[in-house]
Amino acid sequence: MIRLLDEAVLRLRLGQEGAGFDALARFIDALVPELDAGRVPVDASRLAAALREALSAQERGDVLWVADMLEHEVRPLLATATEDPRR
Amino acid sequence: MADHRDIFDRRWPGLWETLASARPPRTVDGPTATPSPTLVLDGIHVTSGTDRAAEARLQASAVPPGSRRAWVYGLALGDIPRVLLSRPELEQLDVVILSPAAAFQSLTRFDHRDWIEDGRVEVSVANVESRLCTPFAVAPACLKLAAPEALRLRDAVMLALAAPYQLEHLAGLAKVLEARVAANRPLIEADGDVASLFGSRIGSRAAVVAAGPTLASSFDWLSRHRADLTVIAVSTAVLPLLDHDIEPDLAVVVDHRPGARRHVAGLDAERLAGTPLVYAPTVDPEVLRAWPGPRLAASLSGKGVSRHLGGLRRGELFCSGTVTHVAVDLAVRLGAAEVVLLGVDLCYPGAFTHVPGAAPRRERVGGALGSVWVVNGHGARVTTETNMVGYLRDLEEYVARHPGVRFVKRGRDGAAIEGVEWLDEDGDDPTP
């Protein structure tokens, strides 16, 4: 799941939007069942706020801000929750 | 700012005035109060606001080590040029400005002296003649902010960035498509060959009918001129045409996805019994069996097209990702002297995807102008998708390769196509 997030960030910063937003969609598809099952203990309101900001940035085409939200807001929340250190 | 102007005036006379005279963005914020101060123009961050240096290193890595010359598309805040100029082997760096307005804001709010004085740097502004050069790195935000004069170069950069992902997607489909051709083999062997139509209508006037929203404004015109036209409909346009009592002379389908079944669901078998369907060998066999008329198989050739005929040879038609290309090439191969494009929008006029009555019609999510746009026949920007930009540019190249054929288009709310004249809404003669 973190791998998909990192893939999305990488592709978006390189301007590869198709690949980037595809990875983002797959990340969200992987995240939702994990959240529903309680397997990712995160601050849900912070995560929701960060994802809302990312999706709002996506709507206006602000891809680098999407990447910033994912890398520097969403990822730290999930990394802490899953104890998945950055490689 | 004065230092920047002096450097520009000395190194690139006239360029500063070009940047300064550009219409400014509607909103400007910067330097921002973020960990990495950046610039936000019309709601678009031109760089990361958290770690510009790491982002620039990543973006610069698109230029292979050891490159002696490179291009950077988009000035942004100068971070990518800084990284590339740290390479001692680099002999020349061409920085191409895609948005003069954005560049001016950047040069008046951030310090660029450290790199614009480097003798290896050449700065220029993209124009309509600009072409993509490699190897290159790109500041993605500048693609969003590109000026109209930079549109072609913007599209070339965007399509180059998207190409690896598209090829990967196509490669992933290869086995599926091979299996599809194998399943269709009995049909293909029994059906006719599209080559039998080639040269059958020399000097004719053909209408290629796609299902874009502007088709709605052409039904009356099409009815009035029906007798003088060879009407070639893409599969999604068949139902809307029948709804307006227009039977096509030919229909074309290339979509391999199950959704194509909706294009032929509920068709009036009696009205289409004599209408041949030209199809690609990878089309869903259910779609082929649902067609009430005769069928003609075709091979497809073009960029990124998988050719999986398993040894079967059929007449070849050009395709670079959309059935519209195939329909246009069919018209030309028939021998048409003039091709009229109807409903060939290649964008989302009115924020809809298709004309009313077309099976896949839906309202595009996010009706406001999106981040990918083209210019329509009124000179206004219309939202589109990256893949449709590719189809548009490939169609323009196709038109340029066929100077002996006259191409005209109706529906100014759709994308303008270079080399294709507009057909007046009320008259019959092309207007510039």
Short mmCIF file of C-alpha atoms in Angstrom, two decimals:
data_model
loop_
_atom_site.label_atom_id
_atom_site.label_comp_id
_atom_site.label_asym_id
_atom_site.label_seq_id
_atom_site.Cartn_x
_atom_site.Cartn_y
_atom_site.Cartn_z
CA MET A 1 0.00 0.00 0.00
CA ILE A 2 2.80 2.43 0.90
CA ARG A 3 4.51 1.30 -2.29
CA LEU A 4 1.50 2.48 -4.32
CA LEU A 5 1.55 5.81 -2.52
CA ASP A 6 5.26 6.25 -3.28
CA GLU A 7 4.61 5.31 -6.91
CA ALA A 8 1.90 7.95 -7.17
CA VAL A 9 4.17 10.63 -5.70
CA LEU A 10 7.07 9.72 -8.00
CA ARG A 11 4.96 9.75 -11.14
CA LEU A 12 3.19 12.98 -10.32
CA ARG A 13 6.44 14.85 -9.59
CA LEU A 14 7.74 13.63 -12.97
CA GLY A 15 4.63 14.90 -14.74
CA GLN A 16 3.40 11.39 -15.55
CA GLU A 17 -0.16 12.10 -14.52
CA GLY A 18 -1.83 9.04 -16.00
CA ALA A 19 0.46 6.66 -14.18
CA GLY A 20 0.43 8.81 -11.06
CA PHE A 21 -3.31 9.09 -10.66
CA ASP A 22 -3.74 5.42 -11.55
CA ALA A 23 -1.38 4.54 -8.69
CA LEU A 24 -3.29 6.92 -6.42
CA ALA A 25 -6.58 5.23 -7.28
CA ARG A 26 -5.08 1.81 -6.56
CA PHE A 27 -3.67 3.12 -3.28
CA ILE A 28 -7.10 4.35 -2.19
CA ASP A 29 -8.67 1.05 -3.27
CA ALA A 30 -6.13 -0.76 -1.08
CA LEU A 31 -6.49 1.66 1.83
CA VAL A 32 -10.25 1.67 2.27
CA PRO A 33 -10.69 -2.01 3.22
CA GLU A 34 -7.74 -1.76 5.57
CA LEU A 35 -9.30 1.21 7.30
CA ASP A 36 -12.72 -0.44 7.42
CA ALA A 37 -11.18 -3.53 9.03
CA GLY A 38 -9.36 -1.44 11.59
CA ARG A 39 -6.00 -2.72 10.46
CA VAL A 40 -4.54 0.77 10.05
CA PRO A 41 -4.89 2.69 13.30
CA VAL A 42 -4.57 6.28 12.09
CA ASP A 43 -5.98 9.60 13.10
CA ALA A 44 -8.94 9.32 10.75
CA SER A 45 -9.81 13.00 10.72
CA ARG A 46 -6.25 14.03 9.83
CA LEU A 47 -6.07 11.39 7.14
CA ALA A 48 -9.42 12.44 5.72
CA ALA A 49 -8.38 16.09 5.71
CA ALA A 50 -5.13 15.33 3.91
CA LEU A 51 -6.86 13.17 1.30
CA ARG A 52 -9.55 15.80 0.78
CA GLU A 53 -6.85 18.41 0.19
CA ALA A 54 -5.07 16.08 -2.24
CA LEU A 55 -8.25 15.37 -4.20
CA SER A 56 -9.13 19.07 -4.28
CA ALA A 57 -5.67 19.78 -5.70
CA GLN A 58 -6.20 17.02 -8.27
CA GLU A 59 -9.44 18.67 -9.41
CA ARG A 60 -7.67 21.93 -10.19
CA GLY A 61 -4.65 20.22 -11.76
CA ASP A 62 -2.25 21.19 -8.97
CA VAL A 63 -0.29 17.94 -9.26
CA LEU A 64 2.76 18.95 -7.25
CA TRP A 65 0.55 19.91 -4.31
CA VAL A 66 -1.13 16.51 -4.63
CA ALA A 67 2.33 14.95 -4.40
CA ASP A 68 3.19 17.10 -1.38
CA MET A 69 -0.03 16.12 0.44
CA LEU A 70 0.54 12.45 -0.27
CA GLU A 71 4.24 12.41 0.59
CA HIS A 72 4.35 14.77 3.53
CA GLU A 73 0.88 14.46 5.09
CA VAL A 74 -0.64 11.09 4.22
CA ARG A 75 2.50 8.97 4.17
CA PRO A 76 3.74 9.96 7.63
CA LEU A 77 0.33 9.06 9.10
CA LEU A 78 0.34 5.63 7.49
CA ALA A 79 4.02 4.98 8.10
CA THR A 80 3.51 5.58 11.80
CA ALA A 81 0.39 3.44 11.87
CA THR A 82 1.88 0.53 9.93
CA GLU A 83 5.42 0.92 11.28
CA ASP A 84 6.62 0.84 7.69
CA PRO A 85 9.84 2.85 7.59
CA ARG A 86 10.76 4.70 4.43
CA ARG A 87 13.24 2.65 2.40
CA MET B 1 14.63 42.05 -10.52
CA ALA B 2 16.90 44.74 -11.96
CA ASP B 3 19.79 42.27 -12.04
CA HIS B 4 17.67 39.72 -13.85
CA ARG B 5 16.59 42.28 -16.39
CA ASP B 6 20.19 43.38 -17.00
CA ILE B 7 21.29 39.79 -17.55
CA PHE B 8 18.40 39.08 -19.90
CA ASP B 9 18.96 42.29 -21.87
CA ARG B 10 22.61 41.43 -22.30
CA ARG B 11 22.20 37.74 -23.10
CA TRP B 12 18.76 37.55 -24.73
CA PRO B 13 17.76 40.99 -26.05
CA GLY B 14 14.03 41.51 -26.23
CA LEU B 15 13.16 38.45 -24.17
CA TRP B 16 12.56 40.37 -20.93
CA GLU B 17 10.02 42.61 -22.68
CA THR B 18 8.23 39.52 -23.98
CA LEU B 19 7.93 38.14 -20.45
CA ALA B 20 6.94 41.48 -18.92
CA SER B 21 4.20 42.06 -21.48
CA ALA B 22 2.48 38.71 -20.89
CA ARG B 23 -0.97 38.87 -19.35
CA PRO B 24 -0.41 38.17 -15.61
CA PRO B 25 -2.05 35.21 -13.87
CA ARG B 26 -5.40 35.86 -12.18
CA THR B 27 -3.94 35.02 -8.78
CA VAL B 28 -0.34 35.13 -7.58
CA ASP B 29 0.97 34.00 -4.21
CA GLY B 30 4.65 33.75 -3.43
CA PRO B 31 7.10 33.28 -1.99
CA THR B 32 4.83 31.08 0.12
CA ALA B 33 5.28 30.53 3.85
CA THR B 34 6.04 26.83 3.37
CA PRO B 35 9.16 24.81 4.23
CA SER B 36 10.33 25.37 0.64
CA PRO B 37 8.98 28.76 -0.40
CA THR B 38 7.36 28.47 -3.77
CA LEU B 39 5.03 30.29 -6.13
CA VAL B 40 1.34 29.58 -6.59
CA LEU B 41 -0.20 30.86 -9.82
CA ASP B 42 -3.93 30.48 -10.50
CA GLY B 43 -4.02 27.86 -7.75
CA ILE B 44 -1.13 25.84 -9.20
CA HIS B 45 2.04 25.29 -7.16
CA VAL B 46 4.95 25.65 -9.58
CA THR B 47 7.16 23.44 -7.39
CA SER B 48 6.92 21.41 -4.21
CA GLY B 49 6.24 23.59 -1.20
CA THR B 50 7.98 21.09 1.07
CA ASP B 51 11.24 19.99 -0.56
CA ARG B 52 12.05 21.76 -3.82
CA ALA B 53 15.62 20.47 -3.96
CA ALA B 54 14.66 16.78 -3.74
CA GLU B 55 11.93 17.28 -6.29
CA ALA B 56 14.28 19.00 -8.72
CA ARG B 57 16.85 16.21 -8.37
CA LEU B 58 14.16 13.70 -9.24
CA GLN B 59 12.93 15.71 -12.22
CA ALA B 60 16.48 16.32 -13.49
CA SER B 61 17.18 12.58 -13.34
CA ALA B 62 15.09 12.28 -16.51
CA VAL B 63 18.19 13.56 -18.34
CA PRO B 64 20.63 10.64 -18.53
CA PRO B 65 24.01 11.10 -16.82
CA GLY B 66 26.71 11.98 -19.31
CA SER B 67 24.37 14.03 -21.54
CA ARG B 68 26.25 16.90 -23.10
CA ARG B 69 23.13 18.80 -24.10
CA ALA B 70 19.68 18.85 -22.52
CA TRP B 71 16.42 20.75 -22.56
CA VAL B 72 14.28 21.91 -19.68
CA TYR B 73 10.64 22.64 -20.45
CA GLY B 74 9.23 25.14 -18.00
CA LEU B 75 11.28 27.63 -16.01
CA ALA B 76 9.38 27.25 -12.69
CA LEU B 77 11.82 28.49 -10.00
CA GLY B 78 15.02 27.46 -11.79
CA ASP B 79 15.66 24.41 -9.61
CA ILE B 80 15.95 21.90 -12.46
CA PRO B 81 18.53 23.98 -14.38
CA ARG B 82 20.53 24.36 -11.17
CA VAL B 83 20.73 20.58 -10.74
CA LEU B 84 21.64 19.92 -14.37
CA LEU B 85 24.27 22.68 -14.47
CA SER B 86 26.07 20.97 -11.57
CA ARG B 87 27.03 18.27 -14.08
CA PRO B 88 30.48 19.16 -15.45
CA GLU B 89 29.91 17.16 -18.64
CA LEU B 90 26.90 19.26 -19.64
CA GLU B 91 27.90 21.64 -22.44
CA GLN B 92 24.58 23.26 -23.30
CA LEU B 93 21.27 23.63 -21.48
CA ASP B 94 18.24 25.01 -23.32
CA VAL B 95 15.55 26.31 -20.98
CA VAL B 96 12.29 26.74 -22.87
CA ILE B 97 9.69 28.92 -21.19
CA LEU B 98 6.17 27.58 -21.64
CA SER B 99 4.42 30.39 -19.79
CA PRO B 100 5.92 33.88 -20.14
CA ALA B 101 3.54 35.14 -17.47
CA ALA B 102 4.65 32.50 -14.97
CA ALA B 103 8.31 33.08 -15.82
CA PHE B 104 7.95 36.80 -15.22
CA GLN B 105 6.39 36.22 -11.79
CA SER B 106 9.18 33.79 -10.94
CA LEU B 107 11.94 36.14 -12.09
CA THR B 108 10.50 39.08 -10.18
CA ARG B 109 9.99 37.20 -6.89
CA PHE B 110 12.85 34.69 -6.74
CA ASP B 111 16.59 34.95 -7.32
CA HIS B 112 17.79 33.20 -10.49
CA ARG B 113 21.16 34.93 -10.86
CA ASP B 114 23.09 31.83 -9.90
CA TRP B 115 22.13 29.95 -13.03
CA ILE B 116 21.02 32.39 -15.72
CA GLU B 117 24.57 33.77 -15.88
CA ASP B 118 25.99 30.34 -16.69
CA GLY B 119 27.42 30.49 -20.22
CA ARG B 120 26.01 27.06 -21.03
CA VAL B 121 22.43 28.28 -20.64
CA GLU B 122 20.18 29.45 -23.44
CA VAL B 123 16.72 30.70 -22.52
CA SER B 124 13.91 30.98 -25.05
CA VAL B 125 10.11 31.19 -25.16
CA ALA B 126 8.10 28.43 -26.80
CA ASN B 127 6.20 29.36 -29.96
CA VAL B 128 3.93 27.58 -32.41
CA GLU B 129 6.95 26.22 -34.30
CA SER B 130 8.68 24.79 -31.24
CA ARG B 131 9.33 21.08 -31.33
CA LEU B 132 10.24 18.62 -28.61
CA CYS B 133 13.96 17.92 -28.21
CA THR B 134 15.60 15.23 -26.13
CA PRO B 135 16.88 14.49 -23.60
CA PHE B 136 14.64 16.70 -21.54
CA ALA B 137 13.37 17.37 -18.06
CA VAL B 138 10.11 19.12 -17.35
CA ALA B 139 8.60 21.30 -14.65
CA PRO B 140 5.11 19.72 -14.65
CA ALA B 141 3.28 22.77 -13.34
CA CYS B 142 4.43 24.78 -16.35
CA LEU B 143 2.49 22.41 -18.60
CA LYS B 144 -0.68 23.50 -16.81
CA LEU B 145 0.20 27.18 -17.13
CA ALA B 146 1.39 27.04 -20.76
CA ALA B 147 0.55 29.98 -23.00
CA PRO B 148 -1.48 29.36 -26.18
CA GLU B 149 1.65 29.78 -28.31
CA ALA B 150 3.21 26.88 -26.43
CA LEU B 151 0.26 24.54 -26.88
CA ARG B 152 1.86 22.26 -29.47
CA LEU B 153 5.06 21.91 -27.50
CA ARG B 154 3.06 21.38 -24.31
CA ASP B 155 1.15 18.58 -25.99
CA ALA B 156 4.32 16.98 -27.32
CA VAL B 157 5.86 17.00 -23.84
CA MET B 158 2.67 15.68 -22.23
CA LEU B 159 2.38 12.86 -24.74
CA ALA B 160 6.04 11.94 -24.37
CA LEU B 161 5.57 11.72 -20.60
CA ALA B 162 2.45 9.57 -21.01
CA ALA B 163 3.93 7.22 -23.63
CA PRO B 164 5.68 4.71 -21.32
CA TYR B 165 2.51 4.23 -19.27
CA GLN B 166 0.39 3.76 -22.39
CA LEU B 167 2.82 1.23 -23.85
CA GLU B 168 2.88 -0.60 -20.55
CA HIS B 169 -0.91 -0.71 -20.58
CA LEU B 170 -0.91 -2.00 -24.15
CA ALA B 171 1.69 -4.64 -23.37
CA GLY B 172 -0.52 -5.80 -20.52
CA LEU B 173 -3.37 -6.29 -22.96
CA ALA B 174 -1.33 -8.22 -25.50
CA LYS B 175 -2.29 -11.70 -24.37
CA VAL B 176 -5.95 -10.73 -23.98
CA LEU B 177 -6.02 -9.33 -27.50
CA GLU B 178 -4.25 -12.34 -28.95
CA ALA B 179 -6.87 -14.59 -27.39
CA ARG B 180 -9.61 -12.33 -28.76
CA VAL B 181 -8.27 -12.61 -32.32
CA ALA B 182 -8.09 -16.36 -31.96
CA ALA B 183 -11.72 -16.43 -30.80
CA ASN B 184 -12.78 -14.23 -33.72
CA ARG B 185 -10.85 -16.18 -36.32
CA PRO B 186 -13.87 -18.13 -37.64
CA LEU B 187 -15.77 -14.87 -38.09
CA ILE B 188 -12.82 -13.09 -39.71
CA GLU B 189 -12.26 -15.94 -42.15
CA ALA B 190 -15.95 -16.02 -43.11
CA ASP B 191 -16.43 -12.26 -43.34
CA GLY B 192 -15.43 -9.90 -46.10
CA ASP B 193 -12.26 -7.83 -46.31
CA VAL B 194 -12.40 -4.02 -46.02
CA ALA B 195 -9.91 -3.89 -48.90
CA SER B 196 -12.81 -4.70 -51.21
CA LEU B 197 -14.06 -1.17 -50.61
CA PHE B 198 -10.80 0.60 -51.37
CA GLY B 199 -11.09 2.87 -54.40
CA SER B 200 -14.81 2.19 -54.75
CA ARG B 201 -15.92 5.84 -54.40
CA ILE B 202 -13.30 7.90 -56.16
CA GLY B 203 -13.95 11.65 -55.95
CA SER B 204 -16.83 11.29 -53.53
CA ARG B 205 -17.72 13.43 -50.53
CA ALA B 206 -17.68 11.48 -47.27
CA ALA B 207 -19.02 12.37 -43.84
CA VAL B 208 -17.20 10.79 -40.92
CA VAL B 209 -19.62 10.84 -38.02
CA ALA B 210 -18.30 10.53 -34.47
CA ALA B 211 -20.43 10.85 -31.34
CA GLY B 212 -19.08 14.05 -29.79
CA PRO B 213 -21.62 16.51 -28.35
CA THR B 214 -21.45 18.84 -31.35
CA LEU B 215 -22.99 16.14 -33.54
CA ALA B 216 -26.30 17.40 -32.20
CA SER B 217 -25.93 20.56 -34.30
CA SER B 218 -25.29 18.60 -37.50
CA PHE B 219 -28.25 16.21 -37.80
CA ASP B 220 -30.29 18.65 -39.90
CA TRP B 221 -27.33 19.44 -42.13
CA LEU B 222 -26.64 15.75 -42.56
CA SER B 223 -30.25 15.03 -43.47
CA ARG B 224 -30.27 17.82 -46.09
CA HIS B 225 -27.04 16.57 -47.69
CA ARG B 226 -27.56 12.85 -47.19
CA ALA B 227 -27.94 12.00 -50.85
CA ASP B 228 -24.57 13.59 -51.70
CA LEU B 229 -22.58 11.91 -48.95
CA THR B 230 -21.04 8.57 -48.08
CA VAL B 231 -21.84 8.45 -44.37
CA ILE B 232 -19.31 6.54 -42.26
CA ALA B 233 -20.36 6.29 -38.62
CA VAL B 234 -18.21 5.23 -35.70
CA SER B 235 -20.05 2.65 -33.59
CA THR B 236 -21.08 5.09 -30.85
CA ALA B 237 -22.73 7.37 -33.43
CA VAL B 238 -24.99 4.70 -34.99
CA LEU B 239 -27.80 4.94 -32.43
CA PRO B 240 -27.94 8.77 -32.44
CA LEU B 241 -28.04 8.73 -36.24
CA LEU B 242 -30.89 6.22 -36.33
CA ASP B 243 -32.74 8.34 -33.75
CA HIS B 244 -32.65 11.11 -36.36
CA ASP B 245 -33.69 8.84 -39.23
CA ILE B 246 -30.24 8.71 -40.80
CA GLU B 247 -28.85 5.33 -41.82
CA PRO B 248 -25.09 5.25 -42.32
CA ASP B 249 -23.52 3.71 -45.41
CA LEU B 250 -20.79 2.13 -43.29
CA ALA B 251 -20.13 1.69 -39.59
CA VAL B 252 -16.77 1.20 -37.89
CA VAL B 253 -15.92 -0.45 -34.57
CA VAL B 254 -12.47 -1.08 -33.07
CA ASP B 255 -13.12 -1.01 -29.30
CA HIS B 256 -12.12 -4.33 -27.72
CA ARG B 257 -13.76 -3.60 -24.38
CA PRO B 258 -17.06 -5.19 -23.25
CA GLY B 259 -18.61 -1.69 -23.13
CA ALA B 260 -18.75 -1.70 -26.91
CA ARG B 261 -21.76 -4.03 -26.66
CA ARG B 262 -23.81 -0.99 -25.68
CA HIS B 263 -23.03 0.58 -29.05
CA VAL B 264 -24.99 -2.15 -30.84
CA ALA B 265 -27.61 -3.01 -28.22
CA GLY B 266 -31.16 -2.66 -29.52
CA LEU B 267 -30.21 -1.73 -33.07
CA ASP B 268 -32.95 -1.79 -35.70
CA ALA B 269 -31.96 -4.88 -37.66
CA GLU B 270 -34.15 -4.02 -40.64
CA ARG B 271 -32.69 -0.54 -41.06
CA LEU B 272 -29.09 -1.74 -40.83
CA ALA B 273 -29.41 -4.99 -42.75
CA GLY B 274 -27.56 -3.51 -45.70
CA THR B 275 -24.96 -1.49 -43.76
CA PRO B 276 -21.52 -3.09 -43.62
CA LEU B 277 -19.64 -3.02 -40.32
CA VAL B 278 -15.89 -2.54 -40.66
CA TYR B 279 -14.19 -3.99 -37.61
CA ALA B 280 -10.82 -4.61 -36.00
CA PRO B 281 -10.05 -8.28 -35.25
CA THR B 282 -9.88 -7.59 -31.51
CA VAL B 283 -13.51 -6.47 -31.17
CA ASP B 284 -15.72 -8.39 -28.76
CA PRO B 285 -17.33 -11.24 -30.77
CA GLU B 286 -20.70 -10.45 -29.16
CA VAL B 287 -20.55 -7.05 -30.84
CA LEU B 288 -19.83 -8.66 -34.21
CA ARG B 289 -22.63 -11.21 -33.87
CA ALA B 290 -25.09 -8.47 -32.86
CA TRP B 291 -24.52 -6.54 -36.06
CA PRO B 292 -27.42 -7.17 -38.46
CA GLY B 293 -25.59 -6.30 -41.65
CA PRO B 294 -22.54 -7.68 -43.47
CA ARG B 295 -19.13 -7.44 -41.84
CA LEU B 296 -15.72 -6.51 -43.21
CA ALA B 297 -12.57 -7.23 -41.23
CA ALA B 298 -9.64 -4.81 -41.22
CA SER B 299 -6.07 -4.75 -39.99
CA LEU B 300 -5.06 -1.66 -38.04
CA SER B 301 -1.73 0.09 -38.27
CA GLY B 302 -0.44 3.01 -36.26
CA LYS B 303 1.32 4.18 -33.15
CA GLY B 304 0.85 1.90 -30.17
CA VAL B 305 -1.57 -0.37 -32.03
CA SER B 306 -1.23 -4.02 -31.31
CA ARG B 307 -1.44 -6.10 -34.41
CA HIS B 308 -2.58 -9.57 -33.54
CA LEU B 309 -3.91 -11.07 -36.71
CA GLY B 310 -2.31 -14.46 -36.28
CA GLY B 311 -1.34 -14.56 -39.91
CA LEU B 312 -4.62 -13.23 -41.27
CA ARG B 313 -4.11 -10.43 -43.81
CA ARG B 314 -6.84 -7.87 -44.30
CA GLY B 315 -7.02 -4.35 -45.72
CA GLU B 316 -5.08 -1.97 -43.52
CA LEU B 317 -6.52 1.16 -41.93
CA PHE B 318 -4.73 3.78 -39.89
CA CYS B 319 -5.42 3.90 -36.17
CA SER B 320 -3.61 5.79 -33.45
CA GLY B 321 -5.89 4.97 -30.57
CA THR B 322 -9.35 6.05 -31.69
CA VAL B 323 -12.00 4.66 -34.03
CA THR B 324 -12.27 8.13 -35.57
CA HIS B 325 -8.85 7.69 -37.18
CA VAL B 326 -10.00 4.41 -38.70
CA ALA B 327 -13.20 5.98 -40.05
CA VAL B 328 -11.27 8.91 -41.55
CA ASP B 329 -8.74 6.60 -43.21
CA LEU B 330 -11.59 4.45 -44.52
CA ALA B 331 -13.10 7.53 -46.17
CA VAL B 332 -9.76 8.35 -47.76
CA ARG B 333 -9.17 4.75 -48.87
CA LEU B 334 -12.63 4.71 -50.48
CA GLY B 335 -11.34 7.57 -52.61
CA ALA B 336 -13.14 10.54 -51.08
CA ALA B 337 -12.01 13.92 -52.39
CA GLU B 338 -13.56 15.67 -49.40
CA VAL B 339 -14.07 14.41 -45.87
CA VAL B 340 -16.53 16.21 -43.59
CA LEU B 341 -15.96 15.59 -39.89
CA LEU B 342 -19.09 15.64 -37.76
CA GLY B 343 -19.05 15.17 -33.98
CA VAL B 344 -15.25 14.84 -34.01
CA ASP B 345 -14.81 16.96 -30.90
CA LEU B 346 -11.77 15.44 -29.17
CA CYS B 347 -12.74 17.38 -26.04
CA TYR B 348 -15.75 17.89 -23.77
CA PRO B 349 -17.91 20.73 -25.12
CA GLY B 350 -20.48 21.61 -22.49
CA ALA B 351 -18.76 19.15 -20.13
CA PHE B 352 -20.42 16.12 -21.74
CA THR B 353 -18.61 13.20 -23.29
CA HIS B 354 -21.01 12.29 -26.11
CA VAL B 355 -24.07 13.49 -28.01
CA PRO B 356 -27.51 12.69 -26.51
CA GLY B 357 -28.57 9.20 -27.53
CA ALA B 358 -25.06 7.75 -27.56
CA ALA B 359 -24.81 4.81 -25.19
CA PRO B 360 -21.68 5.89 -23.30
CA ARG B 361 -22.79 9.55 -22.85
CA ARG B 362 -22.09 10.96 -19.42
CA GLU B 363 -21.34 14.26 -17.78
CA ARG B 364 -17.66 14.64 -17.19
CA VAL B 365 -16.84 14.82 -13.49
CA GLY B 366 -15.73 18.35 -12.70
CA GLY B 367 -17.51 20.52 -15.23
CA ALA B 368 -15.14 23.47 -14.84
CA LEU B 369 -12.14 23.86 -17.14
CA GLY B 370 -9.81 20.99 -16.34
CA SER B 371 -6.07 20.89 -16.30
CA VAL B 372 -5.79 19.51 -19.85
CA TRP B 373 -7.39 21.66 -22.52
CA VAL B 374 -7.44 22.36 -26.23
CA VAL B 375 -8.67 25.33 -28.23
CA ASN B 376 -12.05 25.11 -29.97
CA GLY B 377 -13.36 26.80 -33.07
CA HIS B 378 -14.19 29.96 -31.12
CA GLY B 379 -10.64 30.28 -29.80
CA ALA B 380 -11.75 29.26 -26.31
CA ARG B 381 -10.23 26.56 -24.12
CA VAL B 382 -12.19 23.34 -23.67
CA THR B 383 -11.38 20.55 -21.24
CA THR B 384 -10.10 17.32 -22.69
CA GLU B 385 -7.98 14.32 -21.71
CA THR B 386 -4.34 13.61 -22.47
CA ASN B 387 -5.22 10.68 -24.71
CA MET B 388 -7.58 12.86 -26.78
CA VAL B 389 -4.79 15.40 -27.21
CA GLY B 390 -2.76 12.57 -28.68
CA TYR B 391 -5.60 11.59 -31.02
CA LEU B 392 -5.95 15.22 -32.10
CA ARG B 393 -2.25 15.68 -32.91
CA ASP B 394 -2.06 12.35 -34.72
CA LEU B 395 -5.12 13.30 -36.78
CA GLU B 396 -3.43 16.58 -37.70
CA GLU B 397 -0.36 14.68 -38.85
CA TYR B 398 -2.61 12.36 -40.86
CA VAL B 399 -4.32 15.33 -42.54
CA ALA B 400 -0.93 16.83 -43.37
CA ARG B 401 0.11 13.54 -45.01
CA HIS B 402 -2.92 13.67 -47.35
CA PRO B 403 -2.74 17.02 -49.14
CA GLY B 404 -4.87 15.71 -51.98
CA VAL B 405 -7.92 15.36 -49.74
CA ARG B 406 -9.95 18.31 -48.48
CA PHE B 407 -10.89 18.01 -44.80
CA VAL B 408 -13.65 20.16 -43.31
CA LYS B 409 -15.39 20.14 -39.94
CA ARG B 410 -18.64 21.21 -38.37
CA GLY B 411 -19.20 22.08 -34.71
CA ARG B 412 -17.00 24.96 -33.57
CA ASP B 413 -17.50 24.01 -29.92
CA GLY B 414 -15.21 21.06 -30.60
CA ALA B 415 -11.43 21.12 -30.94
CA ALA B 416 -9.86 23.05 -33.79
CA ILE B 417 -7.85 20.69 -36.01
CA GLU B 418 -4.92 22.06 -37.96
CA GLY B 419 -5.37 21.55 -41.66
CA VAL B 420 -9.14 21.16 -41.32
CA GLU B 421 -11.34 24.08 -42.35
CA TRP B 422 -14.55 24.94 -40.56
CA LEU B 423 -17.81 24.36 -42.39
CA ASP B 424 -20.15 27.30 -41.84
CA GLU B 425 -23.06 26.39 -39.56
CA ASP B 426 -25.71 27.50 -42.02
CA GLY B 427 -23.94 27.27 -45.35
CA ASP B 428 -22.06 24.69 -47.24
CA ASP B 429 -18.80 26.41 -47.98
CA PRO B 430 -15.79 26.23 -45.71
CA THR B 431 -14.98 29.34 -43.72
CA PRO B 432 -11.47 30.17 -42.51
#
